[in-house]
Short mmCIF file of C-alpha atoms in Angstrom, two decimals:
data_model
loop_
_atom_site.label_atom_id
_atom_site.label_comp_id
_atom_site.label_asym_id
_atom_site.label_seq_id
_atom_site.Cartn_x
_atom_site.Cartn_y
_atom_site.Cartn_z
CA UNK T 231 3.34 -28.43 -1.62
CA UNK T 232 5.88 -26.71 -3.74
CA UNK T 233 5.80 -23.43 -4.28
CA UNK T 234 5.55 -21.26 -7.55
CA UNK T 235 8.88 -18.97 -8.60
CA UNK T 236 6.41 -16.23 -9.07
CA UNK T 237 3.43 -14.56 -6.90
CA UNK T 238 0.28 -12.74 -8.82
CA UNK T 239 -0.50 -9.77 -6.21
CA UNK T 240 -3.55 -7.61 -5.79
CA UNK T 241 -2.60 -3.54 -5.92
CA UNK T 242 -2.28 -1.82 -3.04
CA UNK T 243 -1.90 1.36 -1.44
CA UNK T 244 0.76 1.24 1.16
CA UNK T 245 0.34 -2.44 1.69
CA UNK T 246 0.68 -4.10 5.06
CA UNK T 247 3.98 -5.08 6.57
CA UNK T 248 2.75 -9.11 5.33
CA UNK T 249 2.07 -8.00 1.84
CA UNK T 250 5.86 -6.58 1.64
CA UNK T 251 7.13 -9.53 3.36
CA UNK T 252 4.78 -12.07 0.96
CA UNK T 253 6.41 -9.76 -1.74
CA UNK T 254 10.24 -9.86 -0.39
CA UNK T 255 9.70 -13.57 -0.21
CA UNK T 256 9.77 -14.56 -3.94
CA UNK T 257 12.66 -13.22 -6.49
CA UNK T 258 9.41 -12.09 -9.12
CA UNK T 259 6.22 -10.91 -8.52
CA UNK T 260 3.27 -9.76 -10.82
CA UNK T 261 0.92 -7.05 -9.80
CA UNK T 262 -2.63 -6.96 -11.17
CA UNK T 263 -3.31 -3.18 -11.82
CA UNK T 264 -6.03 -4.42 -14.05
CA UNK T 265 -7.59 -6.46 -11.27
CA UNK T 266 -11.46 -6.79 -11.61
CA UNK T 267 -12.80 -3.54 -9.85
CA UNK T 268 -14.75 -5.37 -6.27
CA UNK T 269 -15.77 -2.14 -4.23
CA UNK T 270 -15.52 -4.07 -0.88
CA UNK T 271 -11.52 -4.63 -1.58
CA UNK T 272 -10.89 -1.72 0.49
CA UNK T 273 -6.90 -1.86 0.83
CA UNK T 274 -6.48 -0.83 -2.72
CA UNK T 275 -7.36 2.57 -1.55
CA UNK T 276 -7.39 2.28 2.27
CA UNK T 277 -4.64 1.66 4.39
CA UNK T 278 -3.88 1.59 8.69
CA UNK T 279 -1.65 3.29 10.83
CA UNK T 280 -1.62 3.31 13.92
CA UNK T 281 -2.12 6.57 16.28
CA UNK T 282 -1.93 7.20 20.24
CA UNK T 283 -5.60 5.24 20.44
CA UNK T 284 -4.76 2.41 18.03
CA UNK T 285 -5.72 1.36 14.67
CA UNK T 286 -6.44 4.57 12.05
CA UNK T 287 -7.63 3.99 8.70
CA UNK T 288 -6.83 6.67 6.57
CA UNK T 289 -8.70 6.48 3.20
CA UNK T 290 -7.86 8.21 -0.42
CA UNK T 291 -11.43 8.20 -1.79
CA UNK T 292 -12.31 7.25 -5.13
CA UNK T 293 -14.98 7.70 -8.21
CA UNK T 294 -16.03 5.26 -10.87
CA UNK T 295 -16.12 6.50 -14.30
CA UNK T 296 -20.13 7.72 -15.19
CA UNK T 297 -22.28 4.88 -17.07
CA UNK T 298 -20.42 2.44 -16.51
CA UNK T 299 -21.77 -0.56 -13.98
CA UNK T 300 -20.26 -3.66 -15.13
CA UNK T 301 -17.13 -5.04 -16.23
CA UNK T 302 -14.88 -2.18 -14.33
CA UNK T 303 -11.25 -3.14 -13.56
CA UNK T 304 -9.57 -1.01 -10.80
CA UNK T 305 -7.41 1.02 -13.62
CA UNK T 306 -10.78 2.86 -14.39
CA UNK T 307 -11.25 3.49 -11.17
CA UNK T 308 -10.18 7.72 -10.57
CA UNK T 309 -8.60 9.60 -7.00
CA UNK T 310 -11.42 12.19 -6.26
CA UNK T 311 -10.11 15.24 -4.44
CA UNK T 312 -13.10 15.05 -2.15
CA UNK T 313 -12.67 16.02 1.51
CA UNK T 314 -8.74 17.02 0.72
CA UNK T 315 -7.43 13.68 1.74
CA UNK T 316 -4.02 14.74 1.15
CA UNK T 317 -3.70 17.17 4.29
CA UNK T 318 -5.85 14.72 6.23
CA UNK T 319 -3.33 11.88 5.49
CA UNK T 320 -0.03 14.14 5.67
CA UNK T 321 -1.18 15.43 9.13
CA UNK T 322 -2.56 11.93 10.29
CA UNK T 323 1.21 10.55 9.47
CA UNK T 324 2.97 13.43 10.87
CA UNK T 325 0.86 13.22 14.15
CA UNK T 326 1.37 9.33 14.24
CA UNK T 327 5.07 9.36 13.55
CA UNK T 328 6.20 12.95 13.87
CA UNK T 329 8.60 11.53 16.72
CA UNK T 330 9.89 8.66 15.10
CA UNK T 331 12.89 7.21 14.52
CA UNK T 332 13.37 7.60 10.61
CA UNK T 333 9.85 9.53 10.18
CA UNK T 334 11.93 12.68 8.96
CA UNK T 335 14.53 10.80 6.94
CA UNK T 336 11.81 9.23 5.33
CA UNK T 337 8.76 11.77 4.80
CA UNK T 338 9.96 13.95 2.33
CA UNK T 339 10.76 10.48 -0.18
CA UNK T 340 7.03 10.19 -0.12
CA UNK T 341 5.57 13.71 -0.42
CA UNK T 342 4.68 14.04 -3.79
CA UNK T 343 2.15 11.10 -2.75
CA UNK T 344 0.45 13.90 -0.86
CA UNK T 345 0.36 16.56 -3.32
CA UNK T 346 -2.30 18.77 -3.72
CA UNK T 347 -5.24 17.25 -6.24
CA UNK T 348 -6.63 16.91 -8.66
CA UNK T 349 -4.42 15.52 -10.55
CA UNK T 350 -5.88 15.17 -14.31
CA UNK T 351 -6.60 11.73 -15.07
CA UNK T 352 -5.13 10.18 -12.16
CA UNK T 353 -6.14 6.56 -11.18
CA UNK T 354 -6.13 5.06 -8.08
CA UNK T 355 -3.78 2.50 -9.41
CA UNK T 356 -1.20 5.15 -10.83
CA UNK T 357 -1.30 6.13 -6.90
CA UNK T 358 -1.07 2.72 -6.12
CA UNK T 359 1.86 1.99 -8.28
CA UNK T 360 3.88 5.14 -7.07
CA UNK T 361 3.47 4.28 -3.52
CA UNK T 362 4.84 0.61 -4.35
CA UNK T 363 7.71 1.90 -6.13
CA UNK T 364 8.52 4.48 -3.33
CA UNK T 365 8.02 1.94 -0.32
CA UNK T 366 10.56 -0.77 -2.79
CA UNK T 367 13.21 1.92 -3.01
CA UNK T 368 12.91 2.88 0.44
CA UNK T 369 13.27 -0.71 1.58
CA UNK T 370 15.89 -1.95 -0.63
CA UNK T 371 13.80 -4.74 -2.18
CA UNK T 372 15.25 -6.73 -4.46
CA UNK T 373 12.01 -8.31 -5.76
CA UNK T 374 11.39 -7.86 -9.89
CA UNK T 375 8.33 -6.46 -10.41
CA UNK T 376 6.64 -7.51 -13.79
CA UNK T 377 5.16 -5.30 -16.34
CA UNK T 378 3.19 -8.70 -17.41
CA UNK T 379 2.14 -12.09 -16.57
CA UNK T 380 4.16 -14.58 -18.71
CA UNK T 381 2.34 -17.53 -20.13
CA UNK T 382 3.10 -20.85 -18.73
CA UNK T 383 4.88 -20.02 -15.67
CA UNK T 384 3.04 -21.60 -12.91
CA UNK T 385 2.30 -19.00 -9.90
CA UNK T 386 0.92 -18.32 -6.21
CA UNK T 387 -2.31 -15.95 -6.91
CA UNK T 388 -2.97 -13.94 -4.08
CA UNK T 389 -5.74 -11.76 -5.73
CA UNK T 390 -8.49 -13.19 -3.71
CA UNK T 391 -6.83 -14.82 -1.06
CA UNK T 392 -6.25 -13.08 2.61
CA UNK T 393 -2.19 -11.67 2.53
CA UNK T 394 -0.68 -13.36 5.16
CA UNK T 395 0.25 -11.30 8.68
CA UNK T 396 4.15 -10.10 9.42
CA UNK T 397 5.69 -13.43 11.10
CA UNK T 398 8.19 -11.18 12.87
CA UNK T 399 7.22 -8.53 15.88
CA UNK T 400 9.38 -5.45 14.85
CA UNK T 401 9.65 -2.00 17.40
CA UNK T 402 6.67 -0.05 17.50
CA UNK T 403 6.83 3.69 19.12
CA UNK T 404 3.63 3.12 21.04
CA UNK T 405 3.93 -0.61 21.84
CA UNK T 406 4.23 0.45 25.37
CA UNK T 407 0.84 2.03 25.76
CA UNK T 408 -0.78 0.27 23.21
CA UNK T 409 0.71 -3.18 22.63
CA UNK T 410 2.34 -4.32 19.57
CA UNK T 411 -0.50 -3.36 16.57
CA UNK T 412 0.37 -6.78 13.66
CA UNK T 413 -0.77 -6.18 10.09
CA UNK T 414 -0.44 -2.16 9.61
CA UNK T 415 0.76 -0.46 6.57
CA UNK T 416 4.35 -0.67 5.73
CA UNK T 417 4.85 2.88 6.99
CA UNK T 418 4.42 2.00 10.43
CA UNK T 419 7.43 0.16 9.93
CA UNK T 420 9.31 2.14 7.85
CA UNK T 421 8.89 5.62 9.91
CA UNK T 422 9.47 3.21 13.57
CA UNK T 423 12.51 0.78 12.38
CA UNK T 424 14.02 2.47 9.15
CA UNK T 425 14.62 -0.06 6.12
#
C-alpha cells in the first residue's frame, strides 16, 4: 500500500515520542484543531511522563462552553485554572527531570506553557498548538505544518486511529530502576537525549 504525501493528525498536548516520529516521517502534515470534541480523547489535554515509580499522567483540565451539548469541536473547548495545574505540572517535570541531561537547557523554552492562569479566552487547542510549535523548534523538525487541508490531495488520517509507538529505544534517566518506559510524551525525550 502506498502511502499519502500528507498525514491528517489529531491535536495534542505534548504528544508521544510516536506521534513526533509519525509527524517527522512525512514532509506535510495537517493538524485538526477543529477536530470533533470526544471527551474520552484524553491526550489532547493529558499527557505521561515518567517519574521515579513509572508512568505519571499529568493533566491540564478543561471546561466546555455552558449550553452547549452537541456538535462541540475541541476549539470550543476552554483551559480551566482549576486545581493550579501549572505548578503541579512545572514541579512534576522539574522533579522527573530536574537531573537531566538537557532538562535545564530546555525548561525555560517552554515556560510560558506554565504560566500562571487564567488566561482570557484561552482554548485548550491554543495550548495545544503552542506546545507543538515549541516541541518543533526544539527538535529541529523540518515537517510543514498546514494552516488547512487542501482539496484533492489524498492523505493518511490519523484522527481516530491509535498513533503508532517510537520504533527506536532512546536513553532514559531511570531505565535502570525502572526499565525503558515506550510511548511517553516527547519531553521525556527531549529533557533525557536533547534534540
Amino acid at each position: 500500500m502506498e502511502r499519502a504525501p500528507l498525514a491528517v493528525l489529531p491535536p495534542r498536548l505534548f504528544g508521544s515520542v510516536g506521534y513526533y516520529d509519525l509527524m517527522a516521517s512525512y514532509q506535510a502534515v495537517f493538524i485538526d484543531w477543529n477536530m470533533r470534541y470526544d471527551k474520552r480523547e484524553k491526550a489532547v489535554h493529558r499527557y505521561e511522563i515518567a517519574d521515579t515509580r513509572g508512568r505519571l499522567q499529568l493533566t491540564v483540565p478543561v471546561s466546555r462552553p455552558e449550553g452547549f451539548s452537541s456538535g462541540l469541536c475541541w476549539s470550543d473547548i476552554a483551559v480551566s485554572a482549576h486545581g493550579r495545574w501549572w505548578e503541579v505540572q512545572r514541579i512534576a517535570l522539574e522533579s522527573a527531570y530536574g537531573r537531566t541531561p538537557y532538562f535545564e537547557f530546555y525548561i525555560d523554552r517552554l515556560a510560558d506553557l506554565f504560566s500562571p492562569r487564567p488566561i482570557e479566552g484561552e482554548r485548550i487547542t491554543d495550548l495545544c498548538r503552542r506546545a507543538d510549535e515549541a516541541v518543533r523548534k526544539i527538535m529541529g523538525m523540518k515537517t510543514y505544518v498546514l494552516e488547512y487541508l487542501p482539496e484533492g490531495i489524498p492523505f493518511d488520517d490519523y484522527r481516530r486511529r491509535p498513533i503508532p509507538e517510537a520504533a527506536t529505544p532512546y536513553w532514559q534517566v531511570r531505565e535502570r530502576q525502572l526499565g525503558f518506559i515506550p510511548n511517553l510524551s516527547i519531553l521525556d525525550r527531549i529533557f533525557n537525549t536533547g534534540r
